[in-house]
């Protein structure tokens, strides 16, 4: 197995739209990495560590790059974050580790922690894919089922495998990786790179990945389903890493029909479906003000689809998307229309013609002053539904008022003593790195509990 | 996984990484924390008669925005009561029986040596190191480098120590001497089973131009001190190599600028069985040893060495005198046009600092002559710079191979990894050295072989 090589992505076909988009931060050469690593001053009790949700020992791994101990650097990273490779490429470092780097206070550019992290993991794992597998503990005979093959479950399964357990992952889709494979902006990480990392995780130990298998609350209705009850019965513990559900819709007239897509659905097509085409699209409109909205807007702009307009209901300052990402979007040529709310989709017969937007004053849309923006594509990025009802199929598991699975912060254990949960279904939608941390915390507790009980 | 433990003249060390006798080994608490972090051994801060230290004590040289490329100090031996040191040494050794504890000693008279050896060995320490290297303060009192630079005196005092010591004795050598093999020879002749080198190099770190006082300042004055840290590594490696190729050499503990696993591996390859570290720990703390252990262990595994001990001295046979180098070996610079960013640093380095054989495309012979070229290639291919990050419109320089002397200066100044490489172009199939020439009576003199022949003929 040679992970981290282009074109070895398994079920991914060639010709995907995302491959037309270039890498924003390419892999450092050895010299570039050494030069950047040498800038890090090797702080003690470093603030960057504190700001990393997985608590990677950043100064240590960076120093190891500087001393030409790249494998050691990768070990340091992966010990705390098995998905350190994709995190290095996709983490919003500006608001995480690099945002806390002491250099910011000096008015000097922060250390490129994400890029160094990518360099260390990619370089070391390409040379020695079995870097961590060698450290695996002897088999324990314990079996853990994981629901969903997103970052949360993958991280959890990897740590469990290293602890000597058997992990079985049930994924309803044909392509594993969750949003890490299907959702991350292509200029950060492409699907085949995410798949290569999955190969690395699966190689850590006794991990079985069952794709095309949905876990269901009641009785399974066919081949591709398995019941939550049976997992509890047949496994020593269960980890639930469901993620979020499908894109939400606006509920305005004309929304049903061609040309109007949910943003995550559209991104998934761009990233994985070689048949999918955006031929002829010239005036796309994106609805929303979060990171998914910014991502799809930038992707459409980078694909060269004419002028991309973002429509957001609040003021620019109130957007939940990161300011640094919005700045990047502007540079890509994205136009932001703030304080506007879509009130209808306009069509010529079935054909999409435009979107009618009304100004928002004091929080309410003034439909009387609506105007129509001509467009040939609408991407809706106004949030994702919850899938967490499934979690309730496990006795004792509870949800909060916003539909998030309730867990103990330190262990990710739910109200059921053998059921754990993590990732977007617990935090309502954050980053890959948060999912990886949940997976790790759960695996640690599972190992501790199973060791104590045997 | 390779075995990192080494045998150093009968003393087993869990790994080759020791702390040098210096501030990091001032107290029992520090040494304990160092052992917990993974250091295999520690040479305690030198014990001797009571002294008083000055303040400030250190000066540093920064390079390219990086701090402490070199460190200078005017500190003396321990300034803590000897009883306290001995008590803490005893406690540390009791709690860390597997780590190596070395007592560093420096006193003056025969009786003092006899007494301090007894007291030091009484702590249970594994070996003694004789500090014949301190280049400031102590030497003015006839100790430290005053001993180390006088082979006769060194031999005599080492002899005294050998009379009384029951643990292995390591003689720590000073680099402040013309020929390091002389004190090394003297130490071995006196029966010392090991040597260590180098101690610090005499230095003045700089001058404060506002106050006209050299640094570090003590009141309105300063003094010369001892230089160490990454800057001294090449000097230390040379002196180590000199000692390592002496016949019947004893085990060596290598010191001077070791900061990471790679430095350590290089010292070991050039003959050191253990390495000692001071400045890198003063800069970054005991924590650096984790990378040293991991890096060395991976390196040994990669290269197929079963143990760290197997690495010791591997490069020594390849360290030769100039006269034994192959004059038929020739290499010329080659520029990778796909990597070049067009900065032209190689061009100016060769033009002003070497042999004027790198050309920029598109210049007429007149322009080239005006710039300083003396030989002109028949054709200079015009290749535009195409590498990512390259300067638009810039041209890839061209190496005139026939004129290239193979000095590799351009390779050293090129900022791009692997862009300039040296390609071997042998001058002849057989090895031919200057020593061979001399053997044939054809050794070179200034003014060419003909001139030599004529001179001989007279
Ligand atoms: C457009 C977009 C861009 C993003 N960009 C970034 C970014 O740049 N950086 C970053 O760090 N994060 C980014 N994120 C967020 C990140 O992708 C998520 O936080 C992360 O993937 C969450 O991991 P997870 O394992 O909790 O869930 P998911 O990644 O959603 O994975 C859940 C998996 O569970 C499967 N599943 C669901 N129900 C079942 C069932 N009943 N049975 C079996 N399988 C099931 C799903 O098919 C899916 O594969 C982005 C998200 C989106 C939507
Ligand atoms: C502040 C300071 C104090 C030192 N004190 C001693 C000492 O007491 N005894 C001794 O043998 N060497 C002493 N040394 C020399 C070190 O042990 C070591 O030989 C030297 O620093 C080179 O190693 P380095 O480049 O790793 O620092 C001292 C060095 C420094 C910087
Ligand atoms: S805060 Fe910045 S400089 Fe300090 S250790 Fe972290 S990355 Fe390095
Ligand atoms: S390093 Fe510590 S002891 Fe030395 S001057 Fe600074 S504060 Fe004082
Ligand atoms: S120094 Fe290197 S990069 Fe610069 S011009 Fe010469 S070959 Fe090109």
mmCIF file of C-alpha atoms and ligand atoms in Angstrom, chain A residues 40-43 46-48 58-59 62 100-103 111 113, ligand 3:
data_model
loop_
_atom_site.group_PDB
_atom_site.id
_atom_site.type_symbol
_atom_site.label_atom_id
_atom_site.label_comp_id
_atom_site.label_asym_id
_atom_site.label_seq_id
_atom_site.Cartn_x
_atom_site.Cartn_y
_atom_site.Cartn_z
ATOM 1 C CA UNK A 40 9.422 28.269 15.327
ATOM 2 C CA UNK A 41 11.022 29.224 18.603
ATOM 3 C CA UNK A 42 10.036 25.968 20.390
ATOM 4 C CA UNK A 43 7.907 27.651 23.051
ATOM 5 C CA UNK A 46 3.053 26.726 23.912
ATOM 6 C CA UNK A 47 -0.225 28.539 23.262
ATOM 7 C CA UNK A 48 -0.537 26.787 19.883
ATOM 8 C CA UNK A 58 3.283 21.371 18.036
ATOM 9 C CA UNK A 59 6.671 22.740 19.155
ATOM 10 C CA UNK A 62 8.173 21.280 14.425
ATOM 11 C CA UNK A 100 -2.591 31.448 18.933
ATOM 12 C CA UNK A 101 1.057 31.444 17.823
ATOM 13 C CA UNK A 102 3.212 33.897 19.748
ATOM 14 C CA UNK A 103 4.342 35.440 16.478
ATOM 15 C CA UNK A 111 4.229 29.755 11.900
ATOM 16 C CA UNK A 113 1.674 24.968 11.431
HETATM 17 S S1 LIG C 3 3.396 29.377 19.458
HETATM 18 FE FE1 LIG C 3 4.288 29.554 17.376
HETATM 19 S S2 LIG C 3 6.503 29.815 17.729
HETATM 20 FE FE2 LIG C 3 5.633 29.031 19.661
HETATM 21 S S3 LIG C 3 5.821 26.792 19.542
HETATM 22 FE FE3 LIG C 3 3.787 27.298 18.705
HETATM 23 S S4 LIG C 3 4.148 27.486 16.496
HETATM 24 FE FE4 LIG C 3 6.186 27.604 17.463
#
